[in-house]
CSV table of C-alpha atoms in Angstrom, one decimal:
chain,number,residue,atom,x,y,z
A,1,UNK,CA,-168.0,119.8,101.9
A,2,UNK,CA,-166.5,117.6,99.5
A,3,UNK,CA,-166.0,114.5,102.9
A,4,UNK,CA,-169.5,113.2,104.0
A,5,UNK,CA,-170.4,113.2,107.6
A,6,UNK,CA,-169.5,109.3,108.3
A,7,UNK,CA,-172.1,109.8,110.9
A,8,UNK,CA,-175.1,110.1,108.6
A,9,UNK,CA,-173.4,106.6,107.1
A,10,UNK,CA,-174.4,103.7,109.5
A,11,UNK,CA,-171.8,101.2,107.6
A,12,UNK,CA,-169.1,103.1,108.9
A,13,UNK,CA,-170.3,102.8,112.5
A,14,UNK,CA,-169.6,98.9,111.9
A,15,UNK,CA,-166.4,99.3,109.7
A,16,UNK,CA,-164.8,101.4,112.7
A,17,UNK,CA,-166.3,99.1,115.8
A,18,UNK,CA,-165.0,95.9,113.7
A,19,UNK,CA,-161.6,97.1,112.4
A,20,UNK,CA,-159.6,95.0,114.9
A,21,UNK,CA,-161.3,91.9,112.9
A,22,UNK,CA,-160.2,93.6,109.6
A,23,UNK,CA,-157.2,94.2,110.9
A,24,UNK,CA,-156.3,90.9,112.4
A,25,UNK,CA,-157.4,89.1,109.4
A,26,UNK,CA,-155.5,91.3,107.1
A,27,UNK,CA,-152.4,90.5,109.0
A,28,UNK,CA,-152.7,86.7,107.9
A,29,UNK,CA,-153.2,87.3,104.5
A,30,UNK,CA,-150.5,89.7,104.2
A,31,UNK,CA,-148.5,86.6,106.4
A,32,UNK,CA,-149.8,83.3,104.4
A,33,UNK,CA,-150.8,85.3,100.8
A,34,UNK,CA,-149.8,88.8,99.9
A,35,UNK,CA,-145.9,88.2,100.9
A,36,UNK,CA,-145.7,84.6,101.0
A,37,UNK,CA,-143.6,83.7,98.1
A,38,UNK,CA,-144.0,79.4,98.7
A,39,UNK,CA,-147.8,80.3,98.4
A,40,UNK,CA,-149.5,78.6,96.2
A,41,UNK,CA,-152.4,81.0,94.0
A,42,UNK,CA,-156.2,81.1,95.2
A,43,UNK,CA,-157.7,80.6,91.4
A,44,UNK,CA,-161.4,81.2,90.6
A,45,UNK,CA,-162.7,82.2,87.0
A,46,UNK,CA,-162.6,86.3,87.9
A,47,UNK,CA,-163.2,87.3,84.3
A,48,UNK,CA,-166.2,88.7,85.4
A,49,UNK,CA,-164.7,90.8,88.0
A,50,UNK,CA,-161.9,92.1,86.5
A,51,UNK,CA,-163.9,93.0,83.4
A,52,UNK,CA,-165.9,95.2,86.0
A,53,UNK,CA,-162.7,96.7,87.5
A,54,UNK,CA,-161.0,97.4,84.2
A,55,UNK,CA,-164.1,99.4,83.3
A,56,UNK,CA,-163.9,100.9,86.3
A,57,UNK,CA,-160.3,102.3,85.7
A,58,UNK,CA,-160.2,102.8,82.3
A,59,UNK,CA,-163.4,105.1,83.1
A,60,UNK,CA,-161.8,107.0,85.6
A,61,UNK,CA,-158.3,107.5,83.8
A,62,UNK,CA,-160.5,108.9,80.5
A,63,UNK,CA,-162.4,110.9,82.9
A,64,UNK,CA,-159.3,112.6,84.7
A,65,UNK,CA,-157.8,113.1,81.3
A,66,UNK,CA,-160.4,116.0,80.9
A,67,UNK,CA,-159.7,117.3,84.0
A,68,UNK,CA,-157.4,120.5,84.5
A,69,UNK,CA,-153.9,119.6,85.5
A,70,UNK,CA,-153.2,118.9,89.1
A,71,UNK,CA,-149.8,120.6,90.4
A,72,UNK,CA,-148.5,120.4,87.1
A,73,UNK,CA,-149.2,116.5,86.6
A,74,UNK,CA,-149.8,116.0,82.9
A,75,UNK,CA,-151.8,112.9,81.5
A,76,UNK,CA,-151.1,112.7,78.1
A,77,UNK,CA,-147.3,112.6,79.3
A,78,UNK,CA,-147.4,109.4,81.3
A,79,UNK,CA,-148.9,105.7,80.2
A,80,UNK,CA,-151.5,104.7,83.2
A,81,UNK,CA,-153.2,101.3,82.5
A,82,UNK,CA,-155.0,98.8,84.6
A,83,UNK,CA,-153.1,95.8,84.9
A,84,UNK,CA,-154.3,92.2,86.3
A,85,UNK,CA,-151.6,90.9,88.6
A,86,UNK,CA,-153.5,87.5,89.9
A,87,UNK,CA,-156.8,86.2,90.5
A,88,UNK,CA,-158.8,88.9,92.0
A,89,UNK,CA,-155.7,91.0,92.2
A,90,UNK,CA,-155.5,93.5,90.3
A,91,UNK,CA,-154.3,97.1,90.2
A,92,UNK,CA,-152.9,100.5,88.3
A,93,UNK,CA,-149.6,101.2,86.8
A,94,UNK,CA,-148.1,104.3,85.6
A,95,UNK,CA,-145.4,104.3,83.2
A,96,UNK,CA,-145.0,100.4,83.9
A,97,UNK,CA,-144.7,101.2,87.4
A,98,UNK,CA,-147.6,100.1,89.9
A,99,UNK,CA,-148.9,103.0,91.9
A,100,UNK,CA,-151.5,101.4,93.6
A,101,UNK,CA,-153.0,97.6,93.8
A,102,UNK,CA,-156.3,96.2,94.8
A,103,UNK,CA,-157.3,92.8,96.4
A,104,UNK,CA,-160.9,92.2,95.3
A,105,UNK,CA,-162.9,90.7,98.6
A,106,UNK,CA,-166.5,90.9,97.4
A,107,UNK,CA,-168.0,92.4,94.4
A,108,UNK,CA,-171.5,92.6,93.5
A,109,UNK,CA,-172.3,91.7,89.7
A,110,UNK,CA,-175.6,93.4,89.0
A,111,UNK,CA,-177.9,95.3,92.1
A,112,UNK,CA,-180.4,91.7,91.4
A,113,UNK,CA,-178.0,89.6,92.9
A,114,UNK,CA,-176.5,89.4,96.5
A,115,UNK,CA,-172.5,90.6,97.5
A,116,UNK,CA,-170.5,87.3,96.9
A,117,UNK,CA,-167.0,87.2,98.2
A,118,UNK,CA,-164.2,86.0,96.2
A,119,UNK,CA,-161.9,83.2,96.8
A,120,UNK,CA,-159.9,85.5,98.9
A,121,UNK,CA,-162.2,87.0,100.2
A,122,UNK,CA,-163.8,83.5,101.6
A,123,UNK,CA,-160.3,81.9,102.7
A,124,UNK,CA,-158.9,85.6,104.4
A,125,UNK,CA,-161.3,87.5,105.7
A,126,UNK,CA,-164.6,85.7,106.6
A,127,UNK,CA,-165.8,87.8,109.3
A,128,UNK,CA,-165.1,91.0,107.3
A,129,UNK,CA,-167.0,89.0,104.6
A,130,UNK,CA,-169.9,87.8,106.7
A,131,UNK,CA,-170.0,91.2,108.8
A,132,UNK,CA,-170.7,93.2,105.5
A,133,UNK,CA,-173.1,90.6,103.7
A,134,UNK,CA,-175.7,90.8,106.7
A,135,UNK,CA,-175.8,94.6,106.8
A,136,UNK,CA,-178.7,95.7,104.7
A,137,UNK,CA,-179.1,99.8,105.5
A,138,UNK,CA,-176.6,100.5,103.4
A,139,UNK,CA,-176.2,98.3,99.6
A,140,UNK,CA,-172.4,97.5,99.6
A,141,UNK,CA,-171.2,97.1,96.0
A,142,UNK,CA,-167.3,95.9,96.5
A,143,UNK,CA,-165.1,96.0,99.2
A,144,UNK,CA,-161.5,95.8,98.3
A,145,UNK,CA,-158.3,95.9,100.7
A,146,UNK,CA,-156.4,98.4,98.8
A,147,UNK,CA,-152.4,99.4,99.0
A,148,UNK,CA,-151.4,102.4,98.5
A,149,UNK,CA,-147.2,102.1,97.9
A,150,UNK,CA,-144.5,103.8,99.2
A,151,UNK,CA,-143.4,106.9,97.1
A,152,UNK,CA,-146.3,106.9,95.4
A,153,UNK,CA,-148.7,109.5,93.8
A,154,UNK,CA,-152.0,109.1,92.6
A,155,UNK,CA,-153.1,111.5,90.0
A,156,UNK,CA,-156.5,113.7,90.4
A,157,UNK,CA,-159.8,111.7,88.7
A,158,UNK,CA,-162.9,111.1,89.4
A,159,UNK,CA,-165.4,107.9,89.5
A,160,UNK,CA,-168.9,106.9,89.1
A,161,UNK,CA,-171.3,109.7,90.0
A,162,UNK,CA,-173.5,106.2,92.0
A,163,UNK,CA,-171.0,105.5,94.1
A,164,UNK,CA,-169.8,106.7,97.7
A,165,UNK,CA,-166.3,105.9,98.7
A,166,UNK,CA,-165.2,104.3,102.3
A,167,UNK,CA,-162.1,103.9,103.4
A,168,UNK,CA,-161.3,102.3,106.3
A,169,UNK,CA,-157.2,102.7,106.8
A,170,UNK,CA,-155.5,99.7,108.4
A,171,UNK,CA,-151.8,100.8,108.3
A,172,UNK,CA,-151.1,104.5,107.5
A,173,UNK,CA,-147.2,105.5,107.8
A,174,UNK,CA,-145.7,107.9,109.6
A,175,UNK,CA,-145.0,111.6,107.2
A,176,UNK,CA,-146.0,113.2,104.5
A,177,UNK,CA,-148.9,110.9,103.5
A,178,UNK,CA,-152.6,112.0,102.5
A,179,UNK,CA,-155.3,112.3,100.5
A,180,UNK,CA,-157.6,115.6,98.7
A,181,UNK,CA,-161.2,115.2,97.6
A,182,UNK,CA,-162.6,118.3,95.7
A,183,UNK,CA,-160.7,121.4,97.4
A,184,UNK,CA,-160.5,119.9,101.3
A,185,UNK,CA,-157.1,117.8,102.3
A,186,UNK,CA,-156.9,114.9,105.0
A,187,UNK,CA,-154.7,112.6,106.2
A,188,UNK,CA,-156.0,109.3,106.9
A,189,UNK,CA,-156.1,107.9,110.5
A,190,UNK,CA,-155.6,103.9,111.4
A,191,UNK,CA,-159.4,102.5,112.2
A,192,UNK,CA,-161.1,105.8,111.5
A,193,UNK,CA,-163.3,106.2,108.1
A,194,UNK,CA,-163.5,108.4,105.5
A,195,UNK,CA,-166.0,108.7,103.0
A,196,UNK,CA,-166.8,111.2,100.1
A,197,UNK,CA,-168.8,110.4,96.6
A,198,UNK,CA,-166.9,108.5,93.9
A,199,UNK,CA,-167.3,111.2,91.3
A,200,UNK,CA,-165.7,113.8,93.6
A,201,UNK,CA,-162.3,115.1,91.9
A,202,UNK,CA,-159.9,113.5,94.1
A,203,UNK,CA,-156.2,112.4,94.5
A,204,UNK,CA,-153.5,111.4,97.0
A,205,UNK,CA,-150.1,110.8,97.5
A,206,UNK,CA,-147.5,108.5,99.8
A,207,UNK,CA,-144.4,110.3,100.0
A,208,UNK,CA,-143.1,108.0,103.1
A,209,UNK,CA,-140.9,104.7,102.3
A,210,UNK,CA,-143.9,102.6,103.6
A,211,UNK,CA,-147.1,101.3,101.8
A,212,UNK,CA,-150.5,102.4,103.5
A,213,UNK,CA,-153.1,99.8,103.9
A,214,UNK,CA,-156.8,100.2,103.6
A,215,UNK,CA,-160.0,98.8,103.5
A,216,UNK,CA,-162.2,100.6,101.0
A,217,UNK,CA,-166.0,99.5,100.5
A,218,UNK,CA,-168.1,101.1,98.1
A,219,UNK,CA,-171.9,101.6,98.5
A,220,UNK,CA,-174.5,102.8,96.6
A,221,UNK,CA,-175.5,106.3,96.9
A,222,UNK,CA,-179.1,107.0,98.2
């Protein structure tokens, strides 16, 4: 089975009991940040960071280049690129067009040193932030809220082979909306978690006029 039993993963026993909190404090960053156009820009030096996260991408679009074609999706016909937007902000574009964004809460540098939230992570969401720092059973890596836009597709890659992959969906719209790792299909349900290993062949798609929302934290594979 290419989804993990979320049972035999004790973060996502917290994620789900706490998602109100996520929730609630995604809702005032989307309010004061995210679509506040008088807002003035969190700044932090996040050149570490979004040298990680570029890796990250770039190493996943050169891996899904070698994978077979996915419903007729060709790579070599489109331009996908990282792109930094702001501080901690950052996300993927296809043919100049973003298909999907990520606001970096916490990342962990090097598996010496402890999860550290970024600045939005520490102004936004401090109980998400202070909720995942104390848990120890499983080693979180990042946790990122993670929007997924409307009329979107994401084409089929793959990740790091040390990873596993939570989400945690905040806001998932109404339609056709979901989400295929390896050969099994889902659709993502609002405070309900999902999990499946980063190097997993996967994909998804947003075919609805309204962005889904999710928490995703990643954690090291034991």
């Amino acid at each position: 089975m290419a989804f993990l039993n979320i049972e035999d993963i004790s973060i996502c026993s917290l994620l789900e009991s706490n998602y109100p909190v996520v929730r609630d404090e995604y809702n005032i960053f989307k309010k004061e940040y995210l679509y506040n156009k008088s807002r003035e820009e969190l700044t932090e030096d996040d050149s570490v960071h979004w040298d990680l996260c570029r890796k990250g991408y770039v190493d996943s679009i050169k891996a899904a280049e070698n994978l077979q074609h996915y419903q007729g999706f060709k790579w070599q016909e489109h331009t996908i690129e990282p792109r930094r937007k702001e501080c901690n902000w950052y996300g993927l574009s296809m043919d100049e067009d973003s298909i999907w964004e990520g606001i970096l809460l916490s990342c962990r540098t090097s598996s010496m040193y402890q999860l550290k939230s970024t600045i939005l992570g520490s102004t936004y969401f401090p109980q998400t932030m202070q909720l995942l720092s104390s848990f120890y059973e499983n080693t979180v890596v990042s946790t990122t809220i993670a929007v997924f836009p409307a009329n979107k597709i994401l084409p089929r890659h793959n990740g790091y082979d040390s990873l596993i992959k939570i989400h945690l969906p905040l806001y998932v719209p109404q339609g056709d909306i979901g989400f295929c790792a390896g050969e099994e299909t889902m659709t993502w349900k609002t405070g309900k978690c999902s999990a499946f290993y980063d190097a997993t062949e996967h994909n998804g798609w947003n075919n609805t006029n309204k962005d889904r929302v999710a928490l995703i934290v990643d954690i090291i594979r034991k």
